[in-house]
Coordinates of C-alpha atoms in Angstrom, one line a residue:
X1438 CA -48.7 -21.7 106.6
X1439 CA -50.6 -20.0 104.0
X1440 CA -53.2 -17.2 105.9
X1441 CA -55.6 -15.0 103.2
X1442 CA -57.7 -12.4 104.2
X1443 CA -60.6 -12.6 101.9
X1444 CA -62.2 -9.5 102.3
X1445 CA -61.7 -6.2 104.9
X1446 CA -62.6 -6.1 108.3
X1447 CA -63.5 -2.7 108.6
X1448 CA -60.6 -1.9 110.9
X1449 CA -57.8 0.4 109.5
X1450 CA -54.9 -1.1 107.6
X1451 CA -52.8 -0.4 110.2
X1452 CA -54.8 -2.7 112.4
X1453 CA -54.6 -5.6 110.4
X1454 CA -51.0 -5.1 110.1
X1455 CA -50.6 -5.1 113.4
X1456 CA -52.7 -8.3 113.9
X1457 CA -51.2 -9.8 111.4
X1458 CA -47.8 -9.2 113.0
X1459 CA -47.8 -12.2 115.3
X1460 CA -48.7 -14.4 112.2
X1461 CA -45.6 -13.0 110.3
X1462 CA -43.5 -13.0 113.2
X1463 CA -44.1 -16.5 113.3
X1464 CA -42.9 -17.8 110.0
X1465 CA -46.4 -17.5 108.3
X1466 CA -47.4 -15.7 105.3
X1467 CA -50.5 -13.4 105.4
X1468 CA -52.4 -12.0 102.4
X1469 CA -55.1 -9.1 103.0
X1470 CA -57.6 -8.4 100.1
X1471 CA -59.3 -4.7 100.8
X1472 CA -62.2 -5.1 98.8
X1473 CA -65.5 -7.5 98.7
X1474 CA -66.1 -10.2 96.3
X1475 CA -68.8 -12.2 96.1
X1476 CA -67.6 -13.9 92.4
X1477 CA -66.5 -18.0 93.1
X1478 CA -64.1 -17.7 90.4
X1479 CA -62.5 -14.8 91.5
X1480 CA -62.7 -16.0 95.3
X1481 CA -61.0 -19.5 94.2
X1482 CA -57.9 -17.0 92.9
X1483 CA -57.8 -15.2 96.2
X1484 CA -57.9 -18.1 98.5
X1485 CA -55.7 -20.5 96.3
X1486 CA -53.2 -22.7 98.1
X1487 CA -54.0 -21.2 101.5
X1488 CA -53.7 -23.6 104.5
X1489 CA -56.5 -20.6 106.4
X1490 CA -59.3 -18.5 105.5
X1491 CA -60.6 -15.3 106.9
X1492 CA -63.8 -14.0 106.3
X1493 CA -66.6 -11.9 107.4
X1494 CA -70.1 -12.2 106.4
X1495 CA -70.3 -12.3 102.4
X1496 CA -70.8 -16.1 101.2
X1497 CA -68.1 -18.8 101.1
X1498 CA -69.2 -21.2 98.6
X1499 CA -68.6 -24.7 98.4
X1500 CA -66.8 -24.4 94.8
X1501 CA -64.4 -22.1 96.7
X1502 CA -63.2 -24.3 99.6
X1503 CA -63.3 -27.6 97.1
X1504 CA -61.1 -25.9 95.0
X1505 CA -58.9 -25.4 97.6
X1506 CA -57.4 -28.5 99.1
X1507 CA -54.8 -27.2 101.4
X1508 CA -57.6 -25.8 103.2
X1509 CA -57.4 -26.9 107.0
X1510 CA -59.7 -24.1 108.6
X1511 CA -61.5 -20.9 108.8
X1512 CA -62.0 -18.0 110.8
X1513 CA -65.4 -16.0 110.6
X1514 CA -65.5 -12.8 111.8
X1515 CA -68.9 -13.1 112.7
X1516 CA -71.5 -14.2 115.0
X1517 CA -73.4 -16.7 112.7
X1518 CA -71.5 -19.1 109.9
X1519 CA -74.9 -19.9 107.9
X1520 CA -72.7 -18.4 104.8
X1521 CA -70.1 -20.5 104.8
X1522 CA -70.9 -23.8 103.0
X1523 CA -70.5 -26.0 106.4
X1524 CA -71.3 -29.4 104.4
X1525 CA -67.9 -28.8 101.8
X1526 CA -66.2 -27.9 105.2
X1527 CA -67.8 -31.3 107.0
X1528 CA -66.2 -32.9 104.2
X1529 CA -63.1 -32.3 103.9
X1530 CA -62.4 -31.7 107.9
X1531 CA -62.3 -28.2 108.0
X1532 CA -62.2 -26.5 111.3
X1533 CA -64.4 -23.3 112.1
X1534 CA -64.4 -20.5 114.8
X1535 CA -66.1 -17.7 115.0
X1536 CA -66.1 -14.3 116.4
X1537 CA -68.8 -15.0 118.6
X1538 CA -69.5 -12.2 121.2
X1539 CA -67.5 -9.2 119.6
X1540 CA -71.0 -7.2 119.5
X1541 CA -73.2 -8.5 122.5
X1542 CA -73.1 -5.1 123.9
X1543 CA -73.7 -3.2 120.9
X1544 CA -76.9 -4.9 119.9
X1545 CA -78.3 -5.2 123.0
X1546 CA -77.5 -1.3 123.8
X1547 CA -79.6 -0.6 120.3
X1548 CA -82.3 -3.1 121.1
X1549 CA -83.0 -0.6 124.4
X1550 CA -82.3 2.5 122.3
X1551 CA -85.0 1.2 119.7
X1552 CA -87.7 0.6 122.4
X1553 CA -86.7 3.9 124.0
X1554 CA -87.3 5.6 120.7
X1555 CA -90.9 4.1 120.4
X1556 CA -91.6 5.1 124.0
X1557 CA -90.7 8.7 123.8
X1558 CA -90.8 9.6 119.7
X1559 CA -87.3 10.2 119.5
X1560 CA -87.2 10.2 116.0
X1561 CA -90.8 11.6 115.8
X1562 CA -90.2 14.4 118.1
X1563 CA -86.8 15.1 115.8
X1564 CA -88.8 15.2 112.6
X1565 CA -91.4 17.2 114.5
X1566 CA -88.9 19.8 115.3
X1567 CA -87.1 20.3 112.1
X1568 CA -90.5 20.8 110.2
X1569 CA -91.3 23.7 112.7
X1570 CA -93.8 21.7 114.4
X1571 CA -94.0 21.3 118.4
X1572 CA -95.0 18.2 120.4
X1573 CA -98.7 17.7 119.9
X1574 CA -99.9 13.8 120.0
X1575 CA -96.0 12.8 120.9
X1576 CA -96.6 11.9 125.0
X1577 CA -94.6 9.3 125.2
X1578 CA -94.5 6.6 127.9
X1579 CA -92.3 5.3 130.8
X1580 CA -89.9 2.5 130.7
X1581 CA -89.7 1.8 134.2
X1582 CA -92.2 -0.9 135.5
X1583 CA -92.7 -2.4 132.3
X1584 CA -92.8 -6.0 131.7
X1585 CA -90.2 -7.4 129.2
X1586 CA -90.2 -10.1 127.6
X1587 CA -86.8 -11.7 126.2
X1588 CA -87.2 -13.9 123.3
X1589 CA -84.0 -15.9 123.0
X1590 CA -82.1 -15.8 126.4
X1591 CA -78.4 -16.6 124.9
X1592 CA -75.5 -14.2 125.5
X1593 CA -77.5 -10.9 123.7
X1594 CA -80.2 -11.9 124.9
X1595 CA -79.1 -11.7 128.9
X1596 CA -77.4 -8.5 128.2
X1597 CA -80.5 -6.7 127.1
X1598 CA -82.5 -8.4 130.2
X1599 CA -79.5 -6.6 132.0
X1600 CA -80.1 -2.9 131.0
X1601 CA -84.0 -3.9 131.3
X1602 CA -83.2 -4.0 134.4
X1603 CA -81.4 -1.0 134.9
X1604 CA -84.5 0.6 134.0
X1605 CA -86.9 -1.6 137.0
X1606 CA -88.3 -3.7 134.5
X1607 CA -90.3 -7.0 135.1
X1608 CA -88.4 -9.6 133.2
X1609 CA -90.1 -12.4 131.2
X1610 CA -88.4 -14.6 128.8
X1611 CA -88.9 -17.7 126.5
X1612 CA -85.9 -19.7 125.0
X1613 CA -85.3 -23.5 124.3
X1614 CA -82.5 -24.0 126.8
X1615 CA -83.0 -21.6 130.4
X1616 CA -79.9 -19.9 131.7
X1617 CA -79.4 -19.9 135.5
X1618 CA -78.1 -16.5 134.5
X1619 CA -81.7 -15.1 133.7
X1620 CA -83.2 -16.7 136.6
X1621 CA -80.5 -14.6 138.9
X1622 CA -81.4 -11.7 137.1
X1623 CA -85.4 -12.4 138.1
X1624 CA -86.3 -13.2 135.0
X1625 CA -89.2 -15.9 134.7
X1626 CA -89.3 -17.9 132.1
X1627 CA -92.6 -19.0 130.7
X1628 CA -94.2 -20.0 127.0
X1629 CA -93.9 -18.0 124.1
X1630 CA -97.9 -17.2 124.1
X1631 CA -97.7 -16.4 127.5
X1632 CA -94.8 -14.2 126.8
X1633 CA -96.2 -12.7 123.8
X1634 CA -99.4 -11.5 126.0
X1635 CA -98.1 -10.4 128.9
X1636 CA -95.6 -8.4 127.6
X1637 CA -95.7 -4.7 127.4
X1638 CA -92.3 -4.8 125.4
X1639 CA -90.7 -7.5 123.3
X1640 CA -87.3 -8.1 122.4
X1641 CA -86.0 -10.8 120.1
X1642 CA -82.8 -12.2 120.5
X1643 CA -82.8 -16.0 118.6
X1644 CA -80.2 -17.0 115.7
X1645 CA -82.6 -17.8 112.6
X1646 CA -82.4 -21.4 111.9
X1647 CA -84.9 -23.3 110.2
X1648 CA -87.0 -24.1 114.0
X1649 CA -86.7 -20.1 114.5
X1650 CA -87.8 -18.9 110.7
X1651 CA -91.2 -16.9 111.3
X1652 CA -91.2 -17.6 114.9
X1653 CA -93.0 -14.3 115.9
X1654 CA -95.9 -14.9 112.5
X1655 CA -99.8 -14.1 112.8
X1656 CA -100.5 -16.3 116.1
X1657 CA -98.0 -14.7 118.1
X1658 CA -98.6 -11.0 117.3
X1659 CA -102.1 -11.5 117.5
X1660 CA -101.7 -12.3 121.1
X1661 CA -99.5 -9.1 121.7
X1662 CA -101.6 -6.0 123.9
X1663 CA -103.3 -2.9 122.9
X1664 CA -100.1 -0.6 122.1
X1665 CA -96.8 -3.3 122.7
X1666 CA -93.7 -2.8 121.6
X1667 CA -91.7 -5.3 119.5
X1668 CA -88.2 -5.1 119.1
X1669 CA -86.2 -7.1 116.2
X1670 CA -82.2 -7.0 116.7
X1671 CA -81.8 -10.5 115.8
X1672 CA -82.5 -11.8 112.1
X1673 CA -85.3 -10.4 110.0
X1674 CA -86.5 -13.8 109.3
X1675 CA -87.3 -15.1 112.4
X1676 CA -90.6 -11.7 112.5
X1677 CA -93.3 -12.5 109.8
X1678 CA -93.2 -9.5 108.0
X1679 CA -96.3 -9.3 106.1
X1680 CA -97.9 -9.7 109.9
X1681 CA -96.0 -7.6 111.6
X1682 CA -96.7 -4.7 109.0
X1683 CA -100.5 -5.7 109.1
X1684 CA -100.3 -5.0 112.8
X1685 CA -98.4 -1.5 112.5
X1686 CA -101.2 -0.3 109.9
X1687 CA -103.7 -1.5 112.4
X1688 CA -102.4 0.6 115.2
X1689 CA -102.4 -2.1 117.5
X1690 CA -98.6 -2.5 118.0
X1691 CA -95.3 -0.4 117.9
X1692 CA -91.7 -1.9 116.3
X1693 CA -88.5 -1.2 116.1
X1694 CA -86.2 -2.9 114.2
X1695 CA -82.9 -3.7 112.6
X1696 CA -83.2 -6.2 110.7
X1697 CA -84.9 -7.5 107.6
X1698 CA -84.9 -10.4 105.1
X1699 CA -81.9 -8.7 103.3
X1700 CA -80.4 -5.6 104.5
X1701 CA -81.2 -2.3 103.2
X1702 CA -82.0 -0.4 100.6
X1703 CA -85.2 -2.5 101.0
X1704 CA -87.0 -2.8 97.4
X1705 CA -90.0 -0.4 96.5
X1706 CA -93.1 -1.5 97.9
X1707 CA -91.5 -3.7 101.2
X1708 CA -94.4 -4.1 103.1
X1709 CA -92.8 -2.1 106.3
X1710 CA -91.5 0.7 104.2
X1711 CA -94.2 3.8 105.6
X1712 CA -95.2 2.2 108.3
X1713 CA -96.7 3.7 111.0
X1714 CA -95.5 3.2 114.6
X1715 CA -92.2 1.9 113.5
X1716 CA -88.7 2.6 113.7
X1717 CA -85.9 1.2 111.3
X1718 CA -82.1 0.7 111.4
X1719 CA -80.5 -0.2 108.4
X1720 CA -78.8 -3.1 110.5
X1721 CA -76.3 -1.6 112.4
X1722 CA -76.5 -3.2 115.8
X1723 CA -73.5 -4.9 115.5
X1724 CA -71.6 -2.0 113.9
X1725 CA -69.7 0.3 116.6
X1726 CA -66.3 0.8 116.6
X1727 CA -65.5 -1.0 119.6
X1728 CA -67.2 -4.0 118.3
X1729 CA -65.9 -3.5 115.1
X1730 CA -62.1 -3.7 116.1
X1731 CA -62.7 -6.6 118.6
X1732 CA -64.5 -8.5 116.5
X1733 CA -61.0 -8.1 114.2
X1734 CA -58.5 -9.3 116.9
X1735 CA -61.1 -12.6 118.0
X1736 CA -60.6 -13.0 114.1
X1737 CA -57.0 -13.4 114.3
X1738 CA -57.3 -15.2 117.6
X1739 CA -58.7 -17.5 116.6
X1740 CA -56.0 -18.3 113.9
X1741 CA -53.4 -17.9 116.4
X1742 CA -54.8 -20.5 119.0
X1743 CA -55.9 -23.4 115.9
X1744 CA -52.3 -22.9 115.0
X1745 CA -51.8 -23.6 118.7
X1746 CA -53.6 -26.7 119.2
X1747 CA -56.2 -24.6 121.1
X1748 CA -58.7 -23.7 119.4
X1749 CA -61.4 -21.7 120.5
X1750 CA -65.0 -20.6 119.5
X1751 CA -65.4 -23.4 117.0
X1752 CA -68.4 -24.0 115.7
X1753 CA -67.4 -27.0 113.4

């Protein structure tokens, strides 16, 4: 078979080789393209006559996997496949597995670092610091004995509740589906108002889909107490932005987050962009290096076990 790498992993080359290997070894051929294109045409040139895709999280569109009918599936090396055109894939019968899991620590590790970083003005105390400046108005508050609350109890979602924990947190939660998991970690699940309100810290873990787009808009964070924290690591999307920077100019809450509706440079005049009470990533919760270089060799996994007659972490 026919295996194209579409675009890099961010692994060495050596590490792809190396992956690759078993592929080779096998009897396959494997193509690795190290740069990112987001042009159909010249994506129909990389991926033409190939029986397997690779991606990562730039678009696949349907004019690329039509023109390709040897196409029989693709692996994403990524947690959510919203850019791949599923309906041309539904079509002609095209497998898909992801990479799901390659970065549940990571993200939940920054979602705690974020809500650290409003509790003690990190970053604030840092800029304080280098402009000569000492610690007047930056008393910062305790983590332990808060009350959490987990919006979105999937895999990231538990982990976070996890190092909440850690910290003797009270752990509240909302999410469609409840996981025995959270229950044995004490969490307590309850409605989304009720978790908004009684919160002193919220963390938001749900995939954006179209029931999750502006989930957290002006009813919810009007709800939120005197001086909460919210916490974005999951898709910018699923946060109203408009109301959550309305809220952050108010004074009434603090933020951290991650994530936005397209990653940054965010465009001159963004509503979050000078902000008060509010710390940014430039949407690197995913990104370590661990992460990184699993998320590769689930990638080729999950080539290797298709090929097997095993597939695993399909998602189509």
């Amino acid at each position: 078979m026919k295996v194209v790498l579409l675009e890099p992993l961010g692994v060495p080359e050596e590490t792809v080789g190396r992956l690759a290997g078993e592929l080779t070894d096998r009897g396959h051929t494997f193509k690795a393209y190290d740069s990112v294109s987001t042009d159909p045409e010249e994506l129909k040139k990389r991926a033409d006559g190939a029986d397997v895709l690779m991606i990562a999280n730039h678009p696949l569109p349907g004019s690329v996997i039509q023109s390709d009918p040897a196409l029989k599936f693709i692996s994403v090396a990524f947690v959510g496949i919203d850019h791949v055109d599923t309906e041309a894939c539904k079509a002609q019968g095209i497998r898909i597995s992801n990479t799901g899991g390659y970065c549940t620590d990571a993200v939940a590790e920054l979602a705690l670092g974020l809500t650290l970083d409003c509790l003690r003005r990190i970053s604030a105390g840092n800029t304080a610091v280098q402009q000569g400046k000492g610690k007047a108005g930056l008393q910062g508050f305790e983590l332990a004995g808060k009350t959490v609350g987990i919006i979105g109890t999937g895999a990231i979602g538990i982990r976070t509740a996890e190092l909440f924990k850690a910290f003797h947190c009270q752990l509240i939660g909302y999410s469609k589906t409840e996981r025995p998991e959270a229950k044995q970690l004490g969490l307590v699940y309850k409605s989304l108002s009720e978790v908004m309100a009684e919160a002193d810290i919220i963390s938001v873990h749900t995939p954006l889909t179209p029931d999750t787009k502006g989930l957290i808009g002006k009813e919810q964070i009007g709800l939120m107490k005197q001086g909460a924290i919210l916490i974005n690591t999951a898709r910018g999307p699923v946060v109203d932005t408009e109301t959550l920077a309305a809220a952050l100019r108010a004074g009434k809450i603090w933020a951290g987050t991650d994530v936005f509706e397209k990653d940054p440079p965010l465009p001159e005049g963004h509503p979050l962009l000078g902000a008060p009470n509010l710390v940014c990533t430039p949407h690197v919760g995913f990104d370590t290096k661990e992460s990184i270089e699993r998320r590769a060799a689930m990638a080729f996994e999950n080539v290797t076990a298709w090929m097997d007659g095993k597939p695993v972490r399909l998602m189509l």
